[in-house]
PDB file of C-alpha atoms in Angstrom:
ATOM      1  CA  MET A   1     -86.013  95.774  22.794  1.00 50.00           C
ATOM      2  CA  LYS A   2     -87.576  92.325  22.974  1.00 51.00           C
ATOM      3  CA  LEU A   3     -85.140  89.592  23.634  1.00 49.00           C
ATOM      4  CA  VAL A   4     -85.623  86.303  21.900  1.00 50.00           C
ATOM      5  CA  ARG A   5     -84.112  83.107  23.562  1.00 50.00           C
ATOM      6  CA  PRO A   6     -82.114  81.228  21.072  1.00 51.00           C
ATOM      7  CA  LEU A   7     -83.729  77.995  19.858  1.00 49.00           C
ATOM      8  CA  PHE A   8     -80.719  75.907  20.820  1.00 45.00           C
ATOM      9  CA  CYS A   9     -81.213  76.891  24.518  1.00 48.00           C
ATOM     10  CA  ASN A  10     -84.782  75.631  24.479  1.00 55.00           C
ATOM     11  CA  HIS A  11     -83.604  72.276  22.920  1.00 53.00           C
ATOM     12  CA  THR A  12     -80.824  71.985  25.547  1.00 55.00           C
ATOM     13  CA  LEU A  13     -83.317  72.545  28.398  1.00 51.00           C
ATOM     14  CA  LYS A  14     -85.652  70.026  27.088  1.00 57.00           C
ATOM     15  CA  GLN A  15     -82.791  67.496  26.787  1.00 62.00           C
ATOM     16  CA  LYS A  16     -81.732  68.132  30.421  1.00 59.00           C
ATOM     17  CA  ALA A  17     -85.311  67.744  31.646  1.00 56.00           C
ATOM     18  CA  LYS A  18     -85.765  64.488  29.667  1.00 57.00           C
ATOM     19  CA  LYS A  19     -82.451  63.165  31.230  1.00 60.00           C
ATOM     20  CA  ASN A  20     -83.572  64.137  34.658  1.00 60.00           C
ATOM     21  CA  SER A  21     -86.791  62.366  34.248  1.00 61.00           C
ATOM     22  CA  ILE A  22     -85.117  59.183  33.069  1.00 59.00           C
ATOM     23  CA  THR A  23     -82.563  59.203  35.994  1.00 59.00           C
ATOM     24  CA  LEU A  24     -85.564  59.798  38.488  1.00 57.00           C
ATOM     25  CA  VAL A  25     -87.341  56.714  37.013  1.00 51.00           C
ATOM     26  CA  ARG A  26     -84.345  54.552  37.258  1.00 61.00           C
ATOM     27  CA  ASN A  27     -83.765  55.581  40.841  1.00 55.00           C
ATOM     28  CA  LEU A  28     -87.316  54.699  41.759  1.00 53.00           C
ATOM     29  CA  LEU A  29     -87.136  51.330  40.081  1.00 50.00           C
ATOM     30  CA  SER A  30     -83.901  50.679  41.982  1.00 47.00           C
ATOM     31  CA  ILE A  31     -85.593  51.464  45.286  1.00 43.00           C
ATOM     32  CA  LEU A  32     -88.550  49.377  44.345  1.00 44.00           C
ATOM     33  CA  ILE A  33     -86.297  46.331  43.627  1.00 40.00           C
ATOM     34  CA  LEU A  34     -84.475  46.871  46.855  1.00 41.00           C
ATOM     35  CA  LEU A  35     -87.808  46.894  48.747  1.00 40.00           C
ATOM     36  CA  ILE A  36     -89.069  43.795  47.056  1.00 39.00           C
ATOM     37  CA  GLY A  37     -85.824  41.912  47.718  1.00 40.00           C
ATOM     38  CA  SER A  38     -85.915  42.927  51.469  1.00 35.00           C
ATOM     39  CA  THR A  39     -89.511  41.675  51.935  1.00 35.00           C
ATOM     40  CA  SER A  40     -89.165  38.462  50.055  1.00 39.00           C
ATOM     41  CA  VAL A  41     -88.749  35.372  52.311  1.00 45.00           C
ATOM     42  CA  SER A  42     -86.663  32.430  51.381  1.00 79.00           C
ATOM     43  CA  GLN A  43     -86.259  29.247  53.370  1.00 89.00           C
ATOM     44  CA  GLN A  44     -83.319  27.501  55.087  1.00 93.00           C
ATOM     45  CA  PHE A  45     -82.409  24.788  57.422  1.00 94.00           C
ATOM     46  CA  VAL A  46     -80.799  25.879  60.796  1.00 93.00           C
ATOM     47  CA  PRO A  47     -78.813  23.512  63.088  1.00 92.00           C
ATOM     48  CA  ASN A  48     -80.259  23.612  66.636  1.00 88.00           C
ATOM     49  CA  GLY A  49     -78.115  21.080  68.483  1.00 82.00           C
ATOM     50  CA  GLU A  50     -80.429  18.121  68.059  1.00 86.00           C
ATOM     51  CA  GLY A  51     -80.527  18.289  64.155  1.00 93.00           C
ATOM     52  CA  ILE A  52     -81.830  20.809  61.758  1.00 95.00           C
ATOM     53  CA  ILE A  53     -85.114  22.694  61.573  1.00 93.00           C
ATOM     54  CA  PHE A  54     -86.734  24.244  58.471  1.00 93.00           C
ATOM     55  CA  GLN A  55     -87.680  27.888  58.640  1.00 88.00           C
ATOM     56  CA  SER A  56     -87.884  31.167  56.851  1.00 78.00           C
ATOM     57  CA  LYS A  57     -84.990  33.483  57.013  1.00 67.00           C
ATOM     58  CA  ASP A  58     -87.011  35.837  59.238  1.00 67.00           C
ATOM     59  CA  GLY A  59     -87.011  33.013  61.787  1.00 62.00           C
ATOM     60  CA  GLY A  60     -90.536  31.757  61.279  1.00 65.00           C
ATOM     61  CA  GLY A  61     -90.958  27.973  61.551  1.00 67.00           C
ATOM     62  CA  LEU A  62     -92.266  26.203  58.522  1.00 67.00           C
ATOM     63  CA  ASN A  63     -92.155  22.636  59.841  1.00 76.00           C
ATOM     64  CA  LYS A  64     -92.049  21.353  63.407  1.00 79.00           C
ATOM     65  CA  GLY A  65     -89.790  18.434  62.571  1.00 84.00           C
ATOM     66  CA  VAL A  66     -86.203  18.011  63.580  1.00 92.00           C
ATOM     67  CA  PHE A  67     -84.421  16.523  60.749  1.00 96.00           C
ATOM     68  CA  GLU A  68     -81.164  14.643  60.528  1.00 96.00           C
ATOM     69  CA  ALA A  69     -80.039  15.722  57.094  1.00 96.00           C
ATOM     70  CA  CYS A  70     -81.045  17.633  54.008  1.00 97.00           C
ATOM     71  CA  TRP A  71     -79.838  17.936  50.425  1.00 98.00           C
ATOM     72  CA  CYS A  72     -78.386  21.285  50.938  1.00 98.00           C
ATOM     73  CA  ASN A  73     -75.360  23.528  50.670  1.00 97.00           C
ATOM     74  CA  PRO A  74     -73.841  24.895  53.857  1.00 96.00           C
ATOM     75  CA  VAL A  75     -73.885  28.668  54.535  1.00 95.00           C
ATOM     76  CA  MET A  76     -70.719  29.616  56.383  1.00 93.00           C
ATOM     77  CA  ASP A  77     -70.056  32.521  58.773  1.00 92.00           C
ATOM     78  CA  ASP A  78     -67.241  34.588  57.024  1.00 90.00           C
ATOM     79  CA  SER A  79     -65.449  35.284  60.389  1.00 91.00           C
ATOM     80  CA  THR A  80     -65.714  31.929  62.247  1.00 92.00           C
ATOM     81  CA  GLN A  81     -66.073  29.537  59.103  1.00 89.00           C
ATOM     82  CA  GLU A  82     -68.847  27.722  61.005  1.00 92.00           C
ATOM     83  CA  ILE A  83     -72.000  26.405  59.394  1.00 94.00           C
ATOM     84  CA  VAL A  84     -74.874  28.831  60.431  1.00 93.00           C
ATOM     85  CA  ALA A  85     -77.521  27.515  57.994  1.00 95.00           C
ATOM     86  CA  LEU A  86     -78.206  25.032  55.268  1.00 96.00           C
ATOM     87  CA  SER A  87     -79.578  26.315  51.831  1.00 96.00           C
ATOM     88  CA  PRO A  88     -81.702  23.756  49.837  1.00 97.00           C
ATOM     89  CA  ILE A  89     -80.183  22.822  46.662  1.00 97.00           C
ATOM     90  CA  VAL A  90     -83.551  22.036  44.950  1.00 97.00           C
ATOM     91  CA  TYR A  91     -87.188  21.710  45.577  1.00 97.00           C
ATOM     92  CA  PRO A  92     -88.657  19.464  46.757  1.00 97.00           C
ATOM     93  CA  VAL A  93     -85.603  18.993  48.879  1.00 97.00           C
ATOM     94  CA  PRO A  94     -84.737  15.563  50.290  1.00 98.00           C
ATOM     95  CA  VAL A  95     -84.885  15.407  54.068  1.00 97.00           C
ATOM     96  CA  GLN A  96     -83.880  12.609  56.456  1.00 97.00           C
ATOM     97  CA  LEU A  97     -86.123  11.790  59.366  1.00 95.00           C
ATOM     98  CA  ASP A  98     -85.710   8.651  61.530  1.00 94.00           C
ATOM     99  CA  ASN A  99     -83.309   7.265  59.074  1.00 93.00           C
ATOM    100  CA  GLU A 100     -85.835   7.514  56.241  1.00 96.00           C
ATOM    101  CA  TRP A 101     -85.751   9.954  53.384  1.00 97.00           C
ATOM    102  CA  LEU A 102     -88.655  12.213  52.381  1.00 97.00           C
ATOM    103  CA  LEU A 103     -89.243  15.098  50.179  1.00 97.00           C
ATOM    104  CA  MET A 104     -90.128  18.594  51.445  1.00 96.00           C
ATOM    105  CA  GLY A 105     -91.718  21.530  49.617  1.00 95.00           C
ATOM    106  CA  LYS A 106     -90.993  25.299  50.021  1.00 92.00           C
ATOM    107  CA  ASP A 107     -93.879  25.534  52.423  1.00 91.00           C
ATOM    108  CA  GLY A 108     -92.622  22.764  54.669  1.00 92.00           C
ATOM    109  CA  SER A 109     -95.099  20.151  53.537  1.00 93.00           C
ATOM    110  CA  ILE A 110     -93.772  16.566  53.363  1.00 95.00           C
ATOM    111  CA  THR A 111     -94.393  13.828  50.883  1.00 96.00           C
ATOM    112  CA  LYS A 112     -93.170  10.296  50.745  1.00 96.00           C
ATOM    113  CA  PRO A 113     -93.253   9.085  47.154  1.00 94.00           C
ATOM    114  CA  LEU A 114     -90.660   6.364  47.842  1.00 93.00           C
ATOM    115  CA  LYS A 115     -89.656   4.136  50.828  1.00 94.00           C
ATOM    116  CA  SER A 116     -85.972   4.768  50.836  1.00 95.00           C
ATOM    117  CA  GLU A 117     -82.953   4.767  53.317  1.00 94.00           C
ATOM    118  CA  VAL A 118     -80.843   6.537  50.707  1.00 97.00           C
ATOM    119  CA  PRO A 119     -81.588  10.205  49.384  1.00 98.00           C
ATOM    120  CA  TYR A 120     -83.493  10.593  46.247  1.00 98.00           C
ATOM    121  CA  LEU A 121     -84.377  13.495  43.840  1.00 98.00           C
ATOM    122  CA  LYS A 122     -87.437  14.324  41.865  1.00 96.00           C
ATOM    123  CA  ALA A 123     -86.789  14.178  38.166  1.00 93.00           C
ATOM    124  CA  LYS A 124     -89.120  15.167  35.289  1.00 89.00           C
ATOM    125  CA  ASN A 125     -90.399  11.653  34.701  1.00 88.00           C
ATOM    126  CA  GLY A 126     -89.618   9.842  38.003  1.00 93.00           C
ATOM    127  CA  TYR A 127     -87.207   9.698  40.899  1.00 96.00           C
ATOM    128  CA  ALA A 128     -83.424   9.188  41.224  1.00 97.00           C
ATOM    129  CA  LYS A 129     -81.876   7.387  44.034  1.00 97.00           C
ATOM    130  CA  LEU A 130     -78.410   8.445  45.225  1.00 98.00           C
ATOM    131  CA  PHE A 131     -76.099   5.625  46.288  1.00 98.00           C
ATOM    132  CA  GLY A 132     -72.609   6.071  47.868  1.00 98.00           C
ATOM    133  CA  PHE A 133     -73.288   9.566  49.153  1.00 98.00           C
ATOM    134  CA  HIS A 134     -72.552  10.556  52.744  1.00 97.00           C
ATOM    135  CA  HIS A 135     -73.139  13.631  54.959  1.00 95.00           C
ATOM    136  CA  THR A 136     -70.767  14.598  57.720  1.00 94.00           C
ATOM    137  CA  ASN A 137     -71.241  17.754  59.762  1.00 91.00           C
ATOM    138  CA  HIS A 138     -73.893  18.870  57.223  1.00 93.00           C
ATOM    139  CA  GLN A 139     -71.697  18.512  54.278  1.00 95.00           C
ATOM    140  CA  TRP A 140     -71.893  15.928  51.404  1.00 97.00           C
ATOM    141  CA  SER A 141     -69.222  13.653  49.999  1.00 97.00           C
ATOM    142  CA  LEU A 142     -69.163  10.481  47.847  1.00 97.00           C
ATOM    143  CA  ASP A 143     -67.229   7.259  47.809  1.00 97.00           C
ATOM    144  CA  THR A 144     -65.908   5.287  44.840  1.00 95.00           C
ATOM    145  CA  THR A 145     -69.197   3.265  44.476  1.00 97.00           C
ATOM    146  CA  ALA A 146     -71.253   6.625  44.031  1.00 98.00           C
ATOM    147  CA  LYS A 147     -74.052   6.303  41.472  1.00 98.00           C
ATOM    148  CA  ILE A 148     -77.428   7.550  40.532  1.00 98.00           C
ATOM    149  CA  ILE A 149     -80.275   5.352  39.564  1.00 96.00           C
ATOM    150  CA  LEU A 150     -83.174   7.189  37.714  1.00 95.00           C
ATOM    151  CA  ASN A 151     -86.344   5.248  37.458  1.00 90.00           C
ATOM    152  CA  ASP A 152     -88.029   6.713  34.488  1.00 82.00           C
ATOM    153  CA  SER A 153     -91.944   6.224  34.928  1.00 80.00           C
ATOM    154  CA  THR A 154     -92.620   7.067  31.364  1.00 75.00           C
ATOM    155  CA  LYS A 155     -90.329   4.523  29.721  1.00 68.00           C
ATOM    156  CA  ASN A 156     -90.682   2.089  32.615  1.00 75.00           C
ATOM    157  CA  GLU A 157     -86.833   1.702  32.741  1.00 81.00           C
ATOM    158  CA  SER A 158     -83.946   2.550  34.881  1.00 90.00           C
ATOM    159  CA  ILE A 159     -81.047   4.652  33.833  1.00 93.00           C
ATOM    160  CA  GLU A 160     -77.763   4.376  35.881  1.00 96.00           C
ATOM    161  CA  TYR A 161     -75.145   6.996  36.072  1.00 98.00           C
ATOM    162  CA  VAL A 162     -71.649   6.579  37.675  1.00 98.00           C
ATOM    163  CA  VAL A 163     -70.682   9.699  39.560  1.00 98.00           C
ATOM    164  CA  LYS A 164     -67.103  10.792  39.814  1.00 97.00           C
ATOM    165  CA  ASP A 165     -67.444  14.088  41.892  1.00 97.00           C
ATOM    166  CA  LEU A 166     -69.978  16.395  43.328  1.00 98.00           C
ATOM    167  CA  TYR A 167     -70.009  20.180  43.781  1.00 98.00           C
ATOM    168  CA  LYS A 168     -73.107  22.076  45.252  1.00 97.00           C
ATOM    169  CA  GLY A 169     -75.514  19.652  43.997  1.00 98.00           C
ATOM    170  CA  THR A 170     -73.946  19.154  40.423  1.00 98.00           C
ATOM    171  CA  PHE A 171     -72.700  15.731  39.559  1.00 98.00           C
ATOM    172  CA  LEU A 172     -69.819  14.776  37.228  1.00 98.00           C
ATOM    173  CA  ALA A 173     -71.494  11.763  35.814  1.00 98.00           C
ATOM    174  CA  SER A 174     -71.372   9.109  33.035  1.00 98.00           C
ATOM    175  CA  PRO A 175     -73.953   6.591  31.774  1.00 97.00           C
ATOM    176  CA  ASP A 176     -71.104   4.324  30.540  1.00 96.00           C
ATOM    177  CA  LYS A 177     -67.811   5.350  32.250  1.00 94.00           C
ATOM    178  CA  TYR A 178     -66.614   6.537  28.883  1.00 95.00           C
ATOM    179  CA  PHE A 179     -68.550   9.725  27.976  1.00 97.00           C
ATOM    180  CA  TRP A 180     -68.757  12.211  30.877  1.00 97.00           C
ATOM    181  CA  GLY A 181     -70.940  15.276  31.571  1.00 98.00           C
ATOM    182  CA  LEU A 182     -72.672  17.290  34.266  1.00 98.00           C
ATOM    183  CA  LEU A 183     -76.064  16.752  35.839  1.00 98.00           C
ATOM    184  CA  ASN A 184     -77.783  19.109  38.174  1.00 98.00           C
ATOM    185  CA  SER A 185     -79.942  18.042  41.130  1.00 98.00           C
ATOM    186  CA  GLU A 186     -83.099  18.301  38.757  1.00 97.00           C
ATOM    187  CA  LEU A 187     -81.334  15.550  36.876  1.00 96.00           C
ATOM    188  CA  LYS A 188     -80.976  17.890  33.914  1.00 96.00           C
ATOM    189  CA  GLU A 189     -77.961  17.478  31.587  1.00 97.00           C
ATOM    190  CA  ILE A 190     -76.227  20.925  31.838  1.00 98.00           C
ATOM    191  CA  VAL A 191     -73.085  19.629  30.105  1.00 98.00           C
ATOM    192  CA  LYS A 192     -73.602  16.923  27.436  1.00 97.00           C
ATOM    193  CA  PHE A 193     -72.159  13.452  27.892  1.00 98.00           C
ATOM    194  CA  GLU A 194     -69.454  14.220  25.229  1.00 97.00           C
ATOM    195  CA  TYR A 195     -66.302  14.667  27.360  1.00 96.00           C
ATOM    196  CA  ALA A 196     -63.518  12.944  29.177  1.00 95.00           C
ATOM    197  CA  SER A 197     -60.766  13.877  31.569  1.00 92.00           C
ATOM    198  CA  SER A 198     -58.004  16.100  30.135  1.00 85.00           C
ATOM    199  CA  HIS A 199     -55.465  13.555  31.577  1.00 76.00           C
ATOM    200  CA  HIS A 200     -55.512   9.912  30.303  1.00 64.00           C
ATOM    201  CA  SER A 201     -54.979   8.693  33.893  1.00 59.00           C
ATOM    202  CA  GLN A 202     -58.027  10.811  35.058  1.00 63.00           C
ATOM    203  CA  GLU A 203     -55.738  12.782  37.397  1.00 65.00           C
ATOM    204  CA  ASP A 204     -57.379  15.938  38.564  1.00 72.00           C
ATOM    205  CA  PHE A 205     -60.693  14.859  37.097  1.00 90.00           C
ATOM    206  CA  HIS A 206     -62.857  16.691  39.626  1.00 94.00           C
ATOM    207  CA  PHE A 207     -64.126  20.057  40.499  1.00 96.00           C
ATOM    208  CA  SER A 208     -61.794  22.662  41.757  1.00 95.00           C
ATOM    209  CA  SER A 209     -62.543  24.455  45.113  1.00 95.00           C
ATOM    210  CA  LYS A 210     -64.355  27.175  43.174  1.00 96.00           C
ATOM    211  CA  GLY A 211     -66.449  24.766  41.101  1.00 97.00           C
ATOM    212  CA  TYR A 212     -64.482  24.760  37.865  1.00 96.00           C
ATOM    213  CA  MET A 213     -63.448  21.783  35.796  1.00 94.00           C
ATOM    214  CA  THR A 214     -61.271  21.086  32.816  1.00 94.00           C
ATOM    215  CA  LEU A 215     -62.643  18.713  30.232  1.00 96.00           C
ATOM    216  CA  ARG A 216     -61.618  17.258  26.897  1.00 95.00           C
ATOM    217  CA  GLU A 217     -63.738  16.539  23.957  1.00 96.00           C
ATOM    218  CA  ASN A 218     -63.987  12.738  23.863  1.00 95.00           C
ATOM    219  CA  LYS A 219     -63.050  12.196  20.312  1.00 93.00           C
ATOM    220  CA  PRO A 220     -59.737  11.852  18.284  1.00 91.00           C
ATOM    221  CA  GLU A 221     -57.743  15.137  18.600  1.00 90.00           C
ATOM    222  CA  GLY A 222     -60.448  16.479  20.998  1.00 93.00           C
ATOM    223  CA  TYR A 223     -59.825  19.946  22.398  1.00 95.00           C
ATOM    224  CA  ASN A 224     -59.799  21.005  26.012  1.00 95.00           C
ATOM    225  CA  GLY A 225     -61.933  23.633  27.832  1.00 96.00           C
ATOM    226  CA  ILE A 226     -63.123  24.783  31.180  1.00 96.00           C
ATOM    227  CA  VAL A 227     -66.778  24.742  32.585  1.00 97.00           C
ATOM    228  CA  ASP A 228     -68.126  25.474  35.959  1.00 98.00           C
ATOM    229  CA  TYR A 229     -70.603  23.629  38.051  1.00 98.00           C
ATOM    230  CA  LYS A 230     -73.530  25.503  36.595  1.00 98.00           C
ATOM    231  CA  GLY A 231     -72.698  24.438  32.972  1.00 98.00           C
ATOM    232  CA  LYS A 232     -71.165  27.656  31.873  1.00 98.00           C
ATOM    233  CA  VAL A 233     -68.257  27.538  29.564  1.00 97.00           C
ATOM    234  CA  HIS A 234     -65.318  29.848  30.754  1.00 97.00           C
ATOM    235  CA  VAL A 235     -62.636  28.620  28.360  1.00 96.00           C
ATOM    236  CA  SER A 236     -63.817  27.508  24.926  1.00 96.00           C
ATOM    237  CA  PHE A 237     -62.920  24.007  23.723  1.00 95.00           C
ATOM    238  CA  LYS A 238     -60.277  25.026  21.305  1.00 94.00           C
ATOM    239  CA  TRP A 239     -56.990  24.347  23.228  1.00 91.00           C
ATOM    240  CA  ARG A 240     -54.685  21.307  22.918  1.00 86.00           C
ATOM    241  CA  LEU A 241     -53.329  21.801  26.414  1.00 81.00           C
ATOM    242  CA  LEU A 242     -54.623  23.580  29.497  1.00 77.00           C
ATOM    243  CA  SER A 243     -52.614  23.736  32.831  1.00 64.00           C
TER     244      SER A 243
END
Protein backbone atom coordinates (compact mmCIF):
# COMPACT_ATOMS: atom_id res chain seq x y z
CA MET A 1 0.00 0.00 0.00
CA LYS A 2 1.34 3.46 -0.90
CA LEU A 3 1.23 6.00 1.87
CA VAL A 4 0.35 9.56 0.98
CA ARG A 5 1.64 12.39 3.26
CA PRO A 6 -1.23 14.66 4.25
CA LEU A 7 -1.15 18.03 2.55
CA PHE A 8 -1.26 19.92 5.85
CA CYS A 9 2.05 18.25 6.84
CA ASN A 10 3.79 19.68 3.79
CA HIS A 11 2.31 23.09 4.51
CA THR A 12 3.50 22.94 8.14
CA LEU A 13 7.03 21.94 7.09
CA LYS A 14 7.18 24.83 4.62
CA GLN A 15 6.08 27.27 7.32
CA LYS A 16 8.75 25.99 9.70
CA ALA A 17 11.43 26.27 7.01
CA LYS A 18 10.35 29.82 6.21
CA LYS A 19 10.38 30.75 9.90
CA ASN A 20 13.86 29.27 10.37
CA SER A 21 15.14 31.21 7.34
CA ILE A 22 13.77 34.49 8.71
CA THR A 23 15.35 33.79 12.11
CA LEU A 24 18.71 33.04 10.46
CA VAL A 25 18.62 36.29 8.48
CA ARG A 26 17.77 38.28 11.59
CA ASN A 27 20.64 36.70 13.52
CA LEU A 28 23.07 37.46 10.70
CA LEU A 29 21.91 41.09 10.59
CA SER A 30 22.36 41.41 14.36
CA ILE A 31 25.91 40.07 14.11
CA LEU A 32 26.68 42.45 11.25
CA ILE A 33 25.38 45.45 13.25
CA LEU A 34 27.52 44.44 16.22
CA LEU A 35 30.59 44.12 14.01
CA ILE A 36 30.02 47.53 12.44
CA GLY A 37 29.53 49.10 15.87
CA SER A 38 32.70 47.52 17.24
CA THR A 39 34.84 48.69 14.33
CA SER A 40 33.51 52.26 14.17
CA VAL A 41 35.72 54.90 15.73
CA SER A 42 34.42 57.94 17.56
CA GLN A 43 36.33 60.83 19.02
CA GLN A 44 36.84 62.11 22.53
CA PHE A 45 39.09 64.30 24.64
CA VAL A 46 41.16 62.72 27.38
CA PRO A 47 42.68 64.55 30.39
CA ASN A 48 46.44 64.03 30.56
CA GLY A 49 47.51 66.13 33.55
CA GLU A 50 48.55 69.16 31.51
CA GLY A 51 45.21 69.65 29.77
CA ILE A 52 43.13 67.58 27.38
CA ILE A 53 44.10 65.83 24.15
CA PHE A 54 41.89 64.84 21.23
CA GLN A 55 41.97 61.22 20.12
CA SER A 56 39.91 58.36 18.78
CA LYS A 57 38.51 55.91 21.31
CA ASP A 58 41.07 53.33 20.22
CA GLY A 59 43.76 55.66 21.57
CA GLY A 60 44.95 57.09 18.26
CA GLY A 61 45.95 60.76 18.37
CA LEU A 62 43.97 63.08 16.09
CA ASN A 63 45.64 66.34 17.05
CA LYS A 64 48.97 67.01 18.79
CA GLY A 65 47.64 70.03 20.70
CA VAL A 66 47.11 70.06 24.45
CA PHE A 67 43.93 72.06 24.97
CA GLU A 68 42.61 73.84 28.02
CA ALA A 69 38.90 73.19 27.54
CA CYS A 70 36.28 71.98 25.06
CA TRP A 71 32.51 72.26 24.64
CA CYS A 72 32.01 68.71 25.87
CA ASN A 73 30.09 66.52 28.28
CA PRO A 74 32.12 64.62 30.89
CA VAL A 75 32.26 60.83 30.74
CA MET A 76 32.38 59.44 34.27
CA ASP A 77 33.83 56.22 35.63
CA ASP A 78 30.88 54.44 37.28
CA SER A 79 32.93 53.07 40.16
CA THR A 80 35.06 56.12 41.03
CA GLN A 81 32.84 58.90 39.65
CA GLU A 82 35.95 60.46 38.15
CA ILE A 83 36.04 62.07 34.72
CA VAL A 84 37.82 59.71 32.32
CA ALA A 85 36.98 61.42 29.03
CA LEU A 86 35.13 64.35 27.48
CA SER A 87 32.60 63.77 24.72
CA PRO A 88 32.14 66.60 22.18
CA ILE A 89 28.60 67.97 22.24
CA VAL A 90 28.65 69.19 18.66
CA TYR A 91 30.96 69.50 15.65
CA PRO A 92 32.84 71.57 14.95
CA VAL A 93 33.56 71.51 18.67
CA PRO A 94 34.81 74.70 20.37
CA VAL A 95 38.24 74.20 21.98
CA GLN A 96 40.38 76.55 24.02
CA LEU A 97 44.11 76.92 23.33
CA ASP A 98 46.28 79.63 24.90
CA ASN A 99 43.15 81.39 26.23
CA GLU A 100 41.69 81.67 22.72
CA TRP A 101 38.75 79.75 21.33
CA LEU A 102 38.91 77.79 18.07
CA LEU A 103 36.77 75.21 16.27
CA MET A 104 37.83 71.61 15.72
CA GLY A 105 36.46 69.10 13.21
CA LYS A 106 36.02 65.37 13.75
CA ASP A 107 39.36 64.73 12.06
CA GLY A 108 41.20 67.04 14.46
CA SER A 109 41.52 69.92 12.00
CA ILE A 110 41.44 73.42 13.49
CA THR A 111 39.78 76.55 12.12
CA LYS A 112 39.65 80.07 13.50
CA PRO A 113 36.64 81.86 12.00
CA LEU A 114 36.53 84.35 14.89
CA LYS A 115 39.01 85.94 17.25
CA SER A 116 37.38 85.34 20.61
CA GLU A 117 38.22 84.82 24.27
CA VAL A 118 34.78 83.29 24.89
CA PRO A 119 33.49 80.02 23.39
CA TYR A 120 31.37 80.22 20.26
CA LEU A 121 29.25 77.77 18.29
CA LYS A 122 28.71 77.41 14.57
CA ALA A 123 25.10 78.06 13.60
CA LYS A 124 23.38 77.58 10.26
CA ASN A 125 23.91 81.18 9.19
CA GLY A 126 26.73 82.42 11.37
CA TYR A 127 28.34 82.03 14.77
CA ALA A 128 27.03 82.40 18.31
CA LYS A 129 29.20 83.66 21.18
CA LEU A 130 28.55 82.35 24.68
CA PHE A 131 28.93 84.89 27.47
CA GLY A 132 28.76 84.09 31.18
CA PHE A 133 29.70 80.43 30.79
CA HIS A 134 32.50 78.90 32.89
CA HIS A 135 34.32 75.57 33.02
CA THR A 136 35.65 74.05 36.23
CA ASN A 137 37.13 70.56 36.36
CA HIS A 138 35.99 70.04 32.74
CA GLN A 139 32.35 70.78 33.60
CA TRP A 140 30.29 73.76 32.40
CA SER A 141 28.22 76.15 34.48
CA LEU A 142 26.77 79.61 33.92
CA ASP A 143 26.25 82.78 35.93
CA THR A 144 23.34 85.19 36.10
CA THR A 145 24.67 87.20 33.12
CA ALA A 146 24.70 84.20 30.76
CA LYS A 147 23.61 84.98 27.22
CA ILE A 148 24.08 83.91 23.61
CA ILE A 149 24.68 86.46 20.89
CA LEU A 150 24.07 85.00 17.43
CA ASN A 151 25.53 86.95 14.52
CA ASP A 152 23.37 86.04 11.53
CA SER A 153 25.47 86.57 8.41
CA THR A 154 22.52 86.30 6.01
CA LYS A 155 20.45 88.98 7.75
CA ASN A 156 23.44 91.04 8.90
CA GLU A 157 22.01 91.29 12.39
CA SER A 158 22.61 90.01 15.92
CA ILE A 159 20.09 88.04 17.96
CA GLU A 160 20.52 87.91 21.73
CA TYR A 161 19.18 85.15 23.95
CA VAL A 162 19.15 85.24 27.73
CA VAL A 163 20.11 81.84 29.15
CA LYS A 164 18.61 80.59 32.40
CA ASP A 165 20.05 77.07 32.55
CA LEU A 166 22.22 74.56 30.69
CA TYR A 167 22.12 70.77 30.48
CA LYS A 168 24.43 68.72 28.25
CA GLY A 169 24.68 71.48 25.67
CA THR A 170 20.98 72.42 25.69
CA PHE A 171 20.07 75.95 26.71
CA LEU A 172 16.94 77.14 28.50
CA ALA A 173 16.79 80.44 26.66
CA SER A 174 14.60 83.41 25.80
CA PRO A 175 14.86 86.19 23.20
CA ASP A 176 12.82 88.59 25.38
CA LYS A 177 12.85 87.23 28.99
CA TYR A 178 9.13 86.49 28.60
CA PHE A 179 8.78 83.56 26.21
CA TRP A 180 11.14 80.67 26.93
CA GLY A 181 12.19 77.57 24.99
CA LEU A 182 15.12 75.24 24.41
CA LEU A 183 18.05 75.68 22.02
CA ASN A 184 20.58 72.95 21.29
CA SER A 185 24.25 73.52 20.56
CA GLU A 186 23.53 73.82 16.84
CA LEU A 187 21.34 76.79 17.81
CA LYS A 188 18.25 74.94 16.66
CA GLU A 189 14.99 75.66 18.47
CA ILE A 190 14.06 72.22 19.81
CA VAL A 191 11.29 73.58 22.06
CA LYS A 192 9.59 76.71 20.71
CA PHE A 193 9.73 80.02 22.54
CA GLU A 194 6.17 79.69 23.78
CA TYR A 195 6.59 78.76 27.44
CA ALA A 196 7.18 80.11 30.93
CA SER A 197 8.01 78.77 34.37
CA SER A 198 5.31 76.68 36.01
CA HIS A 199 5.84 78.88 39.09
CA HIS A 200 5.24 82.62 38.93
CA SER A 201 8.39 83.24 40.99
CA GLN A 202 10.39 81.08 38.50
CA GLU A 203 11.18 78.73 41.37
CA ASP A 204 12.60 75.43 40.09
CA PHE A 205 12.86 76.91 36.59
CA HIS A 206 15.78 74.71 35.58
CA PHE A 207 16.66 71.22 34.38
CA SER A 208 16.44 68.33 36.82
CA SER A 209 19.48 66.16 37.44
CA LYS A 210 18.20 63.83 34.68
CA GLY A 211 17.56 66.62 32.16
CA TYR A 212 13.79 67.05 32.58
CA MET A 213 11.96 70.35 32.89
CA THR A 214 8.41 71.42 33.75
CA LEU A 215 7.07 74.24 31.56
CA ARG A 216 3.79 76.13 31.28
CA GLU A 217 2.19 77.45 28.11
CA ASN A 218 2.74 81.20 28.30
CA LYS A 219 -0.83 82.29 27.70
CA PRO A 220 -3.94 82.82 29.82
CA GLU A 221 -4.99 79.52 31.41
CA GLY A 222 -1.90 77.85 29.93
CA TYR A 223 -1.34 74.19 30.71
CA ASN A 224 1.75 72.50 32.18
CA GLY A 225 3.85 69.71 30.73
CA ILE A 226 7.27 68.10 31.00
CA VAL A 227 10.01 67.98 28.34
CA ASP A 228 13.58 66.72 28.35
CA TYR A 229 16.79 68.37 27.19
CA LYS A 230 16.44 66.79 23.75
CA GLY A 231 13.06 68.47 23.23
CA LYS A 232 10.98 65.33 23.70
CA VAL A 233 7.62 65.80 25.47
CA HIS A 234 7.18 63.29 28.30
CA VAL A 235 4.03 64.73 29.88
CA SER A 236 1.63 66.43 27.47
CA PHE A 237 0.64 70.05 28.05
CA LYS A 238 -2.82 69.39 29.42
CA TRP A 239 -2.37 69.69 33.17
CA ARG A 240 -3.29 72.60 35.44
CA LEU A 241 -0.81 71.53 38.11
CA LEU A 242 2.29 69.33 38.10
CA SER A 243 4.29 68.55 41.19
